[in-house]
Amino acid sequence: MAEEVQKMSQEQDVVVVTDVPQAEKTAPVSPTMPVVVEKESPLPVSETEEEPMKPKQVEEGVVETQVFKPSGGDDEKMPQQVYFKEESTKVADLLDYEKIALQEFKRLVQQVLNHHEFSVSTTPTAPAIEEEKKEDVVAAENRKPALTEETSAVTEDKERVETEAVAEKEEKIEVVESEALDDQGKVAPAVASDTTADTAVEDDGAKTVEAIEETIVAVSSSVVSQEETTAQATKEPEGETKAASSLDEEAKEVKSSETVEVTPEEVSIWGIPLLADDRSDVILLKFLRARDFKVKDAFTMLKNTIRWRKEFGIDELLEKDLGLDDLGKVVFMHGLDKEGHPVCYNVYGEFQNKELYKNSFSDEEKRQRFLRWRIQFLEKSIRTLDLNPGGISTIVQVNDLKNSPGPAKRELRQATRQALQLLQDNYPEFVAKQIFINVPWWYLTVNRMISPFLTQRTRSKFVVVGPSKSAETLIRYIAVEQIPVKYGGLSKDGEFGPADAVTEITVKPAAKHTVEFPVTETCLLTWEVRVAGWDVGYGAEFVPSAEDSYTVIIQKARKVAATEEPLVCNSFKIGEPGKVVLTIDNSTSKKKKKLFYRLKTNPPSSD
């Protein structure tokens, strides 16, 4: 048999064309470094199907040789397609108006924390409180000079009245005294000259005394009335002066209340204390971007979110066991995308299980329990994110609608609508990408109808594809080693893990692709192979280096249909130098295919 194989190899005339850089062509081949060989059939191939770099054509066909790189070099990978680019979470990278909005947002949050208003269910907004206090202070300041002017005017009037009253009193007393002296001068000569006129003198003296008394009494009463009037006028400005002083004290109290140092309220959201460190900026930026950097709208959203979290009991919910372990098949985290975002899978087809559907949505109590479980799952997922500036702070959502119950299930529709509303109102900017796969025709129709009404930012996050493009779309955004096997990837429990590099190769239409794994020492060689969409031939064999040794068939060549096993795993114990050759036969297809494989060597077992 070995002679036949050698004879066939001698009859076949091939040309080897290397794709690796020149420096690597002269490098020695490692013991486990495979060589990839591709043969093209003479069937015609359109120009659009050719690779950008065409190898030299010969009549018998063309053979391409590629050296396997364990690290999975970029030259072996498909170029990553750029999709929605997330905005930076670093303050230094923000635009000027975004920085101003963030500073204003932080100022409002600090005011509310200072007044402990996040802990109150219904309170006026911080701007309203601030404006109200400012108006009180301004009114008090405005009333103060007016009262001071009134008080000074009244005081001046009082002093003027008192001065005039005293001057008038002294003038009248002088007039009375002068009149009395004149009367006395007239009476004395009359007494000395005529002693017989005593009775008349006495009568005149009595009249004079009476007149003097009346005058004095009149003057005294006039002065007293003027003093009373002045005193009464003085009492009013004194009261106004007291009122002005009380307003001064009120204004001082308002000012002092603003300057009194208070201990700010401590409020945390997703485990991040507000305004405590740079992580708080990342949180606040999510609210600002969700409201197009409208500070008041973002502030209202933040307050409503904090209020809802307290009412919903988020902190207590994190520690609860809701007893819904079966839902782990419906929603689960698995791997990372090519940008490093965690990937969350939502498998709606699992609700075809009648028992699971009944336990989740049969009545309002169960729907609320499902909702609380979904919120609990999201909260735990967010706490695994890196919320530092520049960190990965968003999640990629993959929504599998294969066998989804559809809109006919009213209970599921209600629960989904309620969950989406809560997520939209209270979890802003936590989704980097929404990928819908295995989408039925009716959903595609609805998506085309609603797409024009979505913003450009929202549309850029959505990817909607049918069953035929689902695996290809996931591979575009997520590395194949990170995708579960059921969705076209290589990730599963077993020999290989996410850290094991995968080589990706395009198999041309109407061509055979051969991958060779050279081995120079005894070992156990294990490999995994997958072709997207299969419908190709696959075979594996070991070819010893010694001429007198025989080729060993590891996997007899067979046709692998698209509906067959998604992943082929093989291992072979090698006892002598040689190579393992994998053959992918795509000669009967006019479509190019994607080949993924990886391998590793282990020491041979003792038995």
Tab-separated table of N, CA and C in Angstrom, residues 72-174:
chain	number	residue	atom	x	y	z
A	72	GLY	N	-2.122	32.154	16.010
A	72	GLY	CA	-3.231	32.633	15.202
A	72	GLY	C	-2.981	34.016	14.670
A	73	GLY	N	-1.984	34.185	13.808
A	73	GLY	CA	-1.580	35.489	13.322
A	73	GLY	C	-2.689	36.192	12.560
A	74	ASP	N	-2.551	37.524	12.452
A	74	ASP	CA	-3.562	38.327	11.789
A	74	ASP	C	-3.666	37.998	10.311
A	75	ASP	N	-2.537	37.513	9.701
A	75	ASP	CA	-2.592	37.209	8.280
A	75	ASP	C	-3.442	35.984	7.998
A	76	GLU	N	-3.769	35.220	9.026
A	76	GLU	CA	-4.606	34.040	8.839
A	76	GLU	C	-6.059	34.313	9.186
A	77	LYS	N	-6.324	35.493	9.748
A	77	LYS	CA	-7.674	35.813	10.189
A	77	LYS	C	-8.381	36.683	9.160
A	78	MET	N	-9.700	36.603	9.156
A	78	MET	CA	-10.463	37.534	8.346
A	78	MET	C	-10.344	38.912	8.960
A	79	PRO	N	-10.290	39.967	8.172
A	79	PRO	CA	-10.230	41.306	8.742
A	79	PRO	C	-11.488	41.602	9.542
A	80	GLN	N	-11.289	42.135	10.746
A	80	GLN	CA	-12.430	42.430	11.604
A	80	GLN	C	-13.198	43.617	11.046
A	81	GLN	N	-14.501	43.470	10.963
A	81	GLN	CA	-15.310	44.544	10.447
A	81	GLN	C	-15.628	45.517	11.574
A	82	VAL	N	-15.491	46.772	11.278
A	82	VAL	CA	-15.740	47.805	12.274
A	82	VAL	C	-17.233	48.077	12.341
A	83	TYR	N	-17.801	48.088	13.540
A	83	TYR	CA	-19.206	48.393	13.699
A	83	TYR	C	-19.333	49.540	14.681
A	84	PHE	N	-20.467	49.656	15.348
A	84	PHE	CA	-20.753	50.802	16.209
A	84	PHE	C	-19.582	51.096	17.141
A	85	LYS	N	-19.092	52.297	17.051
A	85	LYS	CA	-17.958	52.709	17.868
A	85	LYS	C	-18.469	53.419	19.103
A	86	GLU	N	-18.164	52.846	20.238
A	86	GLU	CA	-18.615	53.446	21.484
A	86	GLU	C	-17.872	54.742	21.766
A	87	GLU	N	-18.589	55.673	22.405
A	87	GLU	CA	-17.958	56.911	22.812
A	87	GLU	C	-17.025	56.665	23.990
A	88	SER	N	-16.059	57.525	24.126
A	88	SER	CA	-15.087	57.389	25.209
A	88	SER	C	-15.737	57.704	26.547
A	89	THR	N	-15.279	57.011	27.573
A	89	THR	CA	-15.738	57.290	28.940
A	89	THR	C	-14.706	58.079	29.729
A	90	LYS	N	-13.695	58.597	29.038
A	90	LYS	CA	-12.689	59.431	29.678
A	90	LYS	C	-13.080	60.898	29.519
A	91	VAL	N	-13.053	61.636	30.610
A	91	VAL	CA	-13.458	63.038	30.579
A	91	VAL	C	-12.574	63.837	29.627
A	92	ALA	N	-11.298	63.514	29.569
A	92	ALA	CA	-10.374	64.255	28.712
A	92	ALA	C	-10.733	64.123	27.235
A	93	ASP	N	-11.451	63.067	26.850
A	93	ASP	CA	-11.791	62.849	25.445
A	93	ASP	C	-13.122	63.487	25.051
A	94	LEU	N	-13.830	64.069	26.009
A	94	LEU	CA	-15.139	64.651	25.717
A	94	LEU	C	-15.001	65.964	24.960
A	95	LEU	N	-16.050	66.300	24.223
A	95	LEU	CA	-16.122	67.609	23.596
A	95	LEU	C	-16.386	68.674	24.660
A	96	ASP	N	-16.168	69.931	24.297
A	96	ASP	CA	-16.301	71.009	25.281
A	96	ASP	C	-17.706	71.067	25.866
A	97	TYR	N	-18.727	70.996	25.008
A	97	TYR	CA	-20.090	71.088	25.530
A	97	TYR	C	-20.438	69.875	26.402
A	98	GLU	N	-19.826	68.732	26.103
A	98	GLU	CA	-20.057	67.546	26.931
A	98	GLU	C	-19.398	67.701	28.305
A	99	LYS	N	-18.220	68.292	28.335
A	99	LYS	CA	-17.563	68.548	29.626
A	99	LYS	C	-18.380	69.516	30.472
A	100	ILE	N	-18.901	70.568	29.838
A	100	ILE	CA	-19.716	71.542	30.572
A	100	ILE	C	-20.971	70.878	31.129
A	101	ALA	N	-21.617	70.046	30.309
A	101	ALA	CA	-22.825	69.346	30.762
A	101	ALA	C	-22.514	68.413	31.928
A	102	LEU	N	-21.385	67.721	31.869
A	102	LEU	CA	-21.011	66.813	32.957
A	102	LEU	C	-20.761	67.589	34.249
A	103	GLN	N	-20.072	68.723	34.169
A	103	GLN	CA	-19.815	69.524	35.362
A	103	GLN	C	-21.114	70.052	35.960
A	104	GLU	N	-22.036	70.517	35.120
A	104	GLU	CA	-23.320	71.001	35.623
A	104	GLU	C	-24.114	69.867	36.260
A	105	PHE	N	-24.067	68.692	35.639
A	105	PHE	CA	-24.756	67.517	36.182
A	105	PHE	C	-24.193	67.166	37.562
A	106	LYS	N	-22.887	67.169	37.686
A	106	LYS	CA	-22.258	66.849	38.964
A	106	LYS	C	-22.616	67.890	40.027
A	107	ARG	N	-22.736	69.158	39.628
A	107	ARG	CA	-23.105	70.200	40.590
A	107	ARG	C	-24.514	69.958	41.137
A	108	LEU	N	-25.439	69.615	40.252
A	108	LEU	CA	-26.809	69.335	40.693
A	108	LEU	C	-26.857	68.118	41.613
A	109	VAL	N	-26.115	67.080	41.253
A	109	VAL	CA	-26.091	65.873	42.090
A	109	VAL	C	-25.510	66.190	43.469
A	110	GLN	N	-24.458	67.014	43.510
A	110	GLN	CA	-23.859	67.371	44.795
A	110	GLN	C	-24.837	68.145	45.671
A	111	GLN	N	-25.612	69.058	45.088
A	111	GLN	CA	-26.598	69.807	45.862
A	111	GLN	C	-27.638	68.874	46.469
A	112	VAL	N	-28.109	67.932	45.671
A	112	VAL	CA	-29.123	67.004	46.175
A	112	VAL	C	-28.537	66.099	47.261
A	113	LEU	N	-27.294	65.678	47.095
A	113	LEU	CA	-26.649	64.869	48.132
A	113	LEU	C	-26.490	65.682	49.422
A	114	ASN	N	-26.154	66.968	49.296
A	114	ASN	CA	-25.985	67.814	50.482
A	114	ASN	C	-27.284	67.969	51.251
A	115	HIS	N	-28.410	68.015	50.543
A	115	HIS	CA	-29.715	68.186	51.187
A	115	HIS	C	-30.413	66.859	51.474
A	116	HIS	N	-29.725	65.747	51.216
A	116	HIS	CA	-30.280	64.405	51.505
A	116	HIS	C	-31.627	64.206	50.804
A	117	GLU	N	-31.728	64.660	49.565
A	117	GLU	CA	-33.008	64.591	48.869
A	117	GLU	C	-33.206	63.284	48.110
A	118	PHE	N	-32.136	62.519	47.878
A	118	PHE	CA	-32.308	61.223	47.227
A	118	PHE	C	-33.050	60.239	48.128
A	119	SER	N	-32.976	60.466	49.449
A	119	SER	CA	-33.639	59.561	50.389
A	119	SER	C	-35.097	59.920	50.598
A	120	VAL	N	-35.543	61.079	50.051
A	120	VAL	CA	-36.932	61.505	50.176
A	120	VAL	C	-37.670	61.087	48.922
A	121	SER	N	-38.891	60.563	49.114
A	121	SER	CA	-39.630	60.033	47.973
A	121	SER	C	-40.018	61.121	46.989
A	122	THR	N	-40.568	62.233	47.486
A	122	THR	CA	-40.961	63.332	46.594
A	122	THR	C	-40.414	64.619	47.156
A	123	THR	N	-39.528	65.240	46.486
A	123	THR	CA	-38.918	66.495	46.909
A	123	THR	C	-38.794	67.408	45.714
A	124	PRO	N	-38.797	68.734	45.963
A	124	PRO	CA	-38.549	69.646	44.850
A	124	PRO	C	-37.156	69.466	44.313
A	125	THR	N	-36.982	69.822	43.089
A	125	THR	CA	-35.679	69.652	42.464
A	125	THR	C	-34.676	70.599	43.072
A	126	ALA	N	-33.426	70.274	42.934
A	126	ALA	CA	-32.363	71.108	43.486
A	126	ALA	C	-32.375	72.509	42.912
A	127	PRO	N	-32.586	72.707	41.612
A	127	PRO	CA	-32.636	74.070	41.099
A	127	PRO	C	-33.750	74.886	41.718
A	128	ALA	N	-34.930	74.268	41.974
A	128	ALA	CA	-36.039	74.992	42.583
A	128	ALA	C	-35.693	75.433	43.991
A	129	ILE	N	-35.055	74.541	44.753
A	129	ILE	CA	-34.658	74.897	46.118
A	129	ILE	C	-33.683	76.055	46.110
A	130	GLU	N	-32.744	75.988	45.213
A	130	GLU	CA	-31.726	77.031	45.147
A	130	GLU	C	-32.356	78.375	44.783
A	131	GLU	N	-33.254	78.387	43.794
A	131	GLU	CA	-33.876	79.630	43.375
A	131	GLU	C	-34.740	80.216	44.485
A	132	GLU	N	-35.444	79.350	45.221
A	132	GLU	CA	-36.291	79.823	46.310
A	132	GLU	C	-35.475	80.508	47.390
A	133	LYS	N	-34.340	79.922	47.746
A	133	LYS	CA	-33.489	80.522	48.766
A	133	LYS	C	-32.918	81.850	48.288
A	134	LYS	N	-32.524	81.885	47.033
A	134	LYS	CA	-31.970	83.131	46.497
A	134	LYS	C	-33.009	84.231	46.525
A	135	GLU	N	-34.278	83.908	46.200
A	135	GLU	CA	-35.327	84.914	46.219
A	135	GLU	C	-35.567	85.440	47.621
A	136	ASP	N	-35.546	84.557	48.639
A	136	ASP	CA	-35.726	85.005	50.026
A	136	ASP	C	-34.629	85.964	50.442
A	137	VAL	N	-33.403	85.637	50.109
A	137	VAL	CA	-32.277	86.504	50.492
A	137	VAL	C	-32.371	87.844	49.801
A	138	VAL	N	-32.684	87.827	48.505
A	138	VAL	CA	-32.779	89.085	47.756
A	138	VAL	C	-33.904	89.952	48.295
A	139	ALA	N	-35.067	89.347	48.627
A	139	ALA	CA	-36.179	90.121	49.161
A	139	ALA	C	-35.813	90.757	50.499
A	140	ALA	N	-35.141	89.983	51.344
A	140	ALA	CA	-34.726	90.526	52.643
A	140	ALA	C	-33.741	91.669	52.468
A	141	GLU	N	-32.818	91.509	51.539
A	141	GLU	CA	-31.837	92.572	51.278
A	141	GLU	C	-32.511	93.819	50.730
A	142	ASN	N	-33.544	93.611	49.887
A	142	ASN	CA	-34.240	94.770	49.314
A	142	ASN	C	-35.065	95.512	50.353
A	143	ARG	N	-35.680	94.770	51.291
A	143	ARG	CA	-36.490	95.421	52.323
A	143	ARG	C	-35.632	96.172	53.335
A	144	LYS	N	-34.424	95.731	53.545
A	144	LYS	CA	-33.567	96.314	54.569
A	144	LYS	C	-33.256	97.784	54.324
A	145	PRO	N	-32.789	98.245	53.148
A	145	PRO	CA	-32.511	99.680	52.958
A	145	PRO	C	-33.763	100.537	53.017
A	146	ALA	N	-34.920	100.002	52.558
A	146	ALA	CA	-36.152	100.787	52.620
A	146	ALA	C	-36.540	101.088	54.046
A	147	LEU	N	-36.456	100.070	54.903
A	147	LEU	CA	-36.798	100.286	56.316
A	147	LEU	C	-35.807	101.228	56.974
A	148	THR	N	-34.559	101.148	56.594
A	148	THR	CA	-33.551	102.037	57.172
A	148	THR	C	-33.833	103.486	56.816
A	149	GLU	N	-34.237	103.730	55.564
A	149	GLU	CA	-34.562	105.092	55.148
A	149	GLU	C	-35.770	105.622	55.904
A	150	GLU	N	-36.816	104.768	56.044
A	150	GLU	CA	-37.999	105.213	56.770
A	150	GLU	C	-37.666	105.546	58.218
A	151	THR	N	-36.858	104.719	58.841
A	151	THR	CA	-36.507	104.947	60.247
A	151	THR	C	-35.721	106.233	60.411
A	152	SER	N	-34.782	106.511	59.545
A	152	SER	CA	-33.991	107.745	59.649
A	152	SER	C	-34.860	108.970	59.437
A	153	ALA	N	-35.833	108.900	58.505
A	153	ALA	CA	-36.724	110.044	58.261
A	153	ALA	C	-37.587	110.338	59.477
A	154	VAL	N	-38.152	109.282	60.081
A	154	VAL	CA	-38.987	109.474	61.268
A	154	VAL	C	-38.168	110.040	62.414
A	155	THR	N	-36.937	109.566	62.569
A	155	THR	CA	-36.073	110.073	63.651
A	155	THR	C	-35.785	111.555	63.478
A	156	GLU	N	-35.523	111.949	62.225
A	156	GLU	CA	-35.284	113.380	61.980
A	156	GLU	C	-36.517	114.210	62.299
A	157	ASP	N	-37.695	113.732	61.913
A	157	ASP	CA	-38.941	114.467	62.232
A	157	ASP	C	-39.124	114.603	63.728
A	158	LYS	N	-38.810	113.533	64.451
A	158	LYS	CA	-38.961	113.564	65.912
A	158	LYS	C	-38.067	114.629	66.525
A	159	GLU	N	-36.803	114.646	66.092
A	159	GLU	CA	-35.875	115.633	66.653
A	159	GLU	C	-36.313	117.064	66.325
A	160	ARG	N	-36.802	117.287	65.099
A	160	ARG	CA	-37.249	118.629	64.712
A	160	ARG	C	-38.435	119.069	65.538
A	161	VAL	N	-39.429	118.185	65.758
A	161	VAL	CA	-40.615	118.530	66.545
A	161	VAL	C	-40.230	118.853	67.979
A	162	GLU	N	-39.350	118.028	68.577
A	162	GLU	CA	-38.942	118.269	69.956
A	162	GLU	C	-38.243	119.629	70.092
A	163	THR	N	-37.382	119.956	69.135
A	163	THR	CA	-36.650	121.237	69.185
A	163	THR	C	-37.607	122.422	69.096
A	164	GLU	N	-38.569	122.329	68.164
A	164	GLU	CA	-39.537	123.420	68.027
A	164	GLU	C	-40.388	123.571	69.264
A	165	ALA	N	-40.810	122.431	69.869
A	165	ALA	CA	-41.655	122.497	71.065
A	165	ALA	C	-40.912	123.150	72.228
A	166	VAL	N	-39.658	122.777	72.421
A	166	VAL	CA	-38.883	123.360	73.519
A	166	VAL	C	-38.686	124.862	73.309
A	167	ALA	N	-38.364	125.226	72.055
A	167	ALA	CA	-38.151	126.656	71.785
A	167	ALA	C	-39.413	127.466	72.010
A	168	GLU	N	-40.563	126.948	71.578
A	168	GLU	CA	-41.838	127.648	71.762
A	168	GLU	C	-42.190	127.749	73.229
A	169	LYS	N	-41.901	126.681	73.991
A	169	LYS	CA	-42.203	126.685	75.423
A	169	LYS	C	-41.395	127.763	76.136
A	170	GLU	N	-40.094	127.837	75.834
A	170	GLU	CA	-39.244	128.841	76.481
A	170	GLU	C	-39.689	130.260	76.123
A	171	GLU	N	-40.086	130.436	74.820
A	171	GLU	CA	-40.522	131.785	74.384
A	171	GLU	C	-41.770	132.235	75.128
A	172	LYS	N	-42.741	131.301	75.284
A	172	LYS	CA	-43.989	131.661	75.976
A	172	LYS	C	-43.751	131.938	77.449
A	173	ILE	N	-42.833	131.178	78.056
A	173	ILE	CA	-42.551	131.426	79.479
A	173	ILE	C	-41.946	132.817	79.655
A	174	GLU	N	-41.033	133.202	78.730
A	174	GLU	CA	-40.441	134.533	78.811
A	174	GLU	C	-41.494	135.639	78.662
